Tab-separated table of N, CA and C in Angstrom:
chain	number	residue	atom	x	y	z
V	1	UNK	N	5.153	22.171	20.760
V	1	UNK	CA	5.117	20.818	20.546
V	1	UNK	C	6.511	20.176	20.081
V	2	UNK	N	7.080	19.255	20.677
V	2	UNK	CA	8.276	18.604	20.082
V	2	UNK	C	7.945	17.391	19.020
V	3	UNK	N	8.482	17.251	17.965
V	3	UNK	CA	8.215	16.176	17.167
V	3	UNK	C	9.506	15.572	16.647
V	4	UNK	N	9.709	14.294	17.072
V	4	UNK	CA	10.921	13.598	16.452
V	4	UNK	C	10.457	12.638	15.399
V	5	UNK	N	11.595	12.160	14.687
V	5	UNK	CA	11.420	11.138	13.777
V	5	UNK	C	12.766	10.424	13.728
V	6	UNK	N	12.644	9.087	13.722
V	6	UNK	CA	13.699	8.173	13.494
V	6	UNK	C	13.813	7.634	11.997
V	7	UNK	N	14.925	7.801	11.629
V	7	UNK	CA	14.904	7.137	10.159
V	7	UNK	C	16.222	6.231	9.915
V	8	UNK	N	15.963	5.349	9.004
V	8	UNK	CA	17.209	4.556	8.462
V	8	UNK	C	17.545	4.852	7.110
V	9	UNK	N	18.871	4.592	6.894
V	9	UNK	CA	19.190	4.831	5.426
V	9	UNK	C	18.603	3.775	4.494
V	10	UNK	N	18.110	4.176	3.232
V	10	UNK	CA	17.778	3.161	2.314
V	10	UNK	C	18.832	2.003	2.126
V	11	UNK	N	18.274	0.887	2.025
V	11	UNK	CA	19.052	-0.268	1.966
V	11	UNK	C	19.615	-0.970	3.194
V	12	UNK	N	19.183	-0.370	4.302
V	12	UNK	CA	19.487	-0.891	5.728
V	12	UNK	C	19.019	-2.392	5.654
V	13	UNK	N	19.767	-3.187	6.062
V	13	UNK	CA	19.349	-4.778	6.019
V	13	UNK	C	18.962	-5.086	7.461
V	14	UNK	N	17.930	-5.790	7.612
V	14	UNK	CA	17.652	-6.410	8.917
V	14	UNK	C	17.451	-8.052	8.795
V	15	UNK	N	17.628	-8.701	9.750
V	15	UNK	CA	17.551	-10.065	9.865
V	15	UNK	C	16.463	-10.418	10.885
V	16	UNK	N	15.582	-11.418	10.782
V	16	UNK	CA	14.644	-11.962	11.663
V	16	UNK	C	14.458	-13.442	11.248
V	17	UNK	N	13.783	-13.983	12.223
V	17	UNK	CA	13.256	-15.381	12.075
V	17	UNK	C	12.010	-15.722	12.734
V	18	UNK	N	11.265	-16.657	12.242
V	18	UNK	CA	10.181	-17.150	13.043
V	18	UNK	C	10.241	-18.742	13.150
V	19	UNK	N	10.088	-19.141	14.278
V	19	UNK	CA	9.907	-20.562	14.834
V	19	UNK	C	8.608	-20.954	15.322
V	20	UNK	N	8.088	-21.917	14.883
V	20	UNK	CA	6.727	-22.617	15.569
V	20	UNK	C	7.145	-23.830	16.173
V	21	UNK	N	6.856	-23.913	17.451
V	21	UNK	CA	7.249	-25.356	18.164
V	21	UNK	C	5.877	-26.122	18.449
V	22	UNK	N	5.758	-27.096	18.032
V	22	UNK	CA	4.700	-27.987	18.301
V	22	UNK	C	3.346	-27.233	17.875
V	23	UNK	N	3.502	-26.450	16.662
V	23	UNK	CA	2.334	-25.985	16.047
V	23	UNK	C	1.411	-26.948	15.261
V	24	UNK	N	0.116	-26.662	15.276
V	24	UNK	CA	-0.708	-27.690	14.503
V	24	UNK	C	-0.632	-27.227	13.028
V	25	UNK	N	-1.159	-27.989	12.272
V	25	UNK	CA	-1.315	-27.835	10.731
V	25	UNK	C	-1.918	-26.466	10.442
V	26	UNK	N	-2.894	-26.054	11.270
V	26	UNK	CA	-3.632	-24.737	11.081
V	26	UNK	C	-2.682	-23.550	11.609
V	27	UNK	N	-1.923	-23.765	12.541
V	27	UNK	CA	-0.903	-22.954	12.998
V	27	UNK	C	0.194	-22.472	11.869
V	28	UNK	N	0.625	-23.627	11.185
V	28	UNK	CA	1.622	-23.487	10.333
V	28	UNK	C	1.051	-22.672	9.036
V	29	UNK	N	-0.027	-23.089	8.734
V	29	UNK	CA	-0.888	-22.509	7.472
V	29	UNK	C	-0.966	-21.108	7.838
V	30	UNK	N	-1.471	-20.619	9.068
V	30	UNK	CA	-1.728	-19.334	9.387
V	30	UNK	C	-0.511	-18.594	9.295
V	31	UNK	N	0.639	-19.061	9.900
V	31	UNK	CA	1.948	-18.427	9.985
V	31	UNK	C	2.459	-18.213	8.452
V	32	UNK	N	2.280	-18.965	7.508
V	32	UNK	CA	2.732	-19.104	6.192
V	32	UNK	C	1.986	-18.096	5.445
V	33	UNK	N	0.570	-18.094	5.650
V	33	UNK	CA	-0.145	-16.827	5.022
V	33	UNK	C	0.171	-15.484	5.556
V	34	UNK	N	0.458	-15.508	6.869
V	34	UNK	CA	0.906	-14.044	7.307
V	34	UNK	C	2.166	-13.573	6.686
V	35	UNK	N	3.146	-14.637	6.740
V	35	UNK	CA	4.406	-14.167	6.215
V	35	UNK	C	4.371	-13.934	4.790
V	36	UNK	N	3.448	-14.667	4.004
V	36	UNK	CA	3.386	-14.492	2.480
V	36	UNK	C	3.011	-12.992	2.272
V	37	UNK	N	1.771	-12.633	2.989
V	37	UNK	CA	1.209	-11.534	2.804
V	37	UNK	C	1.963	-10.175	3.206
V	38	UNK	N	2.883	-10.413	4.210
V	38	UNK	CA	3.619	-9.335	4.575
V	38	UNK	C	4.877	-9.217	3.623
V	39	UNK	N	5.244	-10.336	2.996
V	39	UNK	CA	6.196	-10.306	1.831
V	39	UNK	C	5.648	-9.541	0.725
V	40	UNK	N	4.413	-9.615	0.432
V	40	UNK	CA	3.799	-8.861	-0.757
V	40	UNK	C	3.592	-7.443	-0.424
V	41	UNK	N	3.094	-7.144	0.840
V	41	UNK	CA	2.407	-5.811	1.028
V	41	UNK	C	3.030	-5.101	2.257
V	42	UNK	N	4.166	-5.683	2.903
V	42	UNK	CA	4.608	-5.409	4.152
V	42	UNK	C	5.165	-3.841	4.372
V	43	UNK	N	5.044	-3.295	5.298
V	43	UNK	CA	5.540	-1.946	5.610
V	43	UNK	C	6.222	-1.939	7.016
V	44	UNK	N	7.196	-1.129	7.195
V	44	UNK	CA	7.708	-0.970	8.704
V	44	UNK	C	7.608	0.616	8.809
V	45	UNK	N	6.921	0.782	10.014
V	45	UNK	CA	6.950	2.151	10.435
V	45	UNK	C	5.794	3.023	9.742
V	46	UNK	N	5.955	4.246	9.887
V	46	UNK	CA	5.068	5.069	9.291
V	46	UNK	C	5.184	5.939	8.176
V	47	UNK	N	4.380	6.971	7.825
V	47	UNK	CA	4.500	7.844	6.859
V	47	UNK	C	4.606	7.012	5.339
V	48	UNK	N	3.978	6.046	5.368
V	48	UNK	CA	3.813	5.116	4.183
V	48	UNK	C	3.312	5.842	3.191
V	49	UNK	N	2.404	6.700	3.196
V	49	UNK	CA	1.827	7.623	2.081
V	49	UNK	C	2.846	8.245	1.230
V	50	UNK	N	3.978	8.660	1.745
V	50	UNK	CA	4.985	9.351	1.037
V	50	UNK	C	6.225	8.400	0.808
V	51	UNK	N	5.761	7.086	0.756
V	51	UNK	CA	7.007	6.018	0.529
V	51	UNK	C	7.953	5.442	1.648
V	52	UNK	N	7.878	6.066	2.830
V	52	UNK	CA	8.565	5.461	3.742
V	52	UNK	C	8.025	4.120	4.074
V	53	UNK	N	9.165	3.312	4.604
V	53	UNK	CA	8.897	1.975	5.355
V	53	UNK	C	8.725	0.996	4.054
V	54	UNK	N	8.915	1.183	2.842
V	54	UNK	CA	8.977	0.046	1.881
V	54	UNK	C	9.957	-1.053	2.153
V	55	UNK	N	9.511	-2.215	1.972
V	55	UNK	CA	10.409	-3.280	2.386
V	55	UNK	C	10.546	-4.338	1.132
V	56	UNK	N	11.456	-5.281	1.182
V	56	UNK	CA	11.542	-6.362	0.190
V	56	UNK	C	12.008	-7.381	1.150
V	57	UNK	N	11.418	-8.648	0.909
V	57	UNK	CA	11.684	-9.785	1.812
V	57	UNK	C	12.533	-10.745	0.892
V	58	UNK	N	12.910	-11.756	1.484
V	58	UNK	CA	13.703	-12.889	0.937
V	58	UNK	C	13.617	-14.096	1.875
V	59	UNK	N	13.146	-15.229	1.294
V	59	UNK	CA	12.864	-16.427	1.998
V	59	UNK	C	14.240	-17.166	1.722
V	60	UNK	N	14.878	-17.450	2.803
V	60	UNK	CA	16.188	-18.180	2.759
V	60	UNK	C	15.938	-19.677	2.961
V	61	UNK	N	14.816	-20.250	3.581
V	61	UNK	CA	14.673	-21.642	3.925
V	61	UNK	C	13.358	-22.158	3.658
V	62	UNK	N	13.220	-23.318	2.979
V	62	UNK	CA	11.762	-23.748	2.947
V	62	UNK	C	11.068	-23.931	4.079
């Protein structure tokens, strides 16, 4: 069986954005809650049990 793994060097920076167009107040509140939770406890990828995928987030705009 072949097993592959893809890795990124620690400190690799990513950039992303989220845009809601004509969202209701409920949509905005939900998106804000999801992003806040991801900022607190988010992980990318697998093998989190051994520390892979830890992230830090920064909010640039209100």
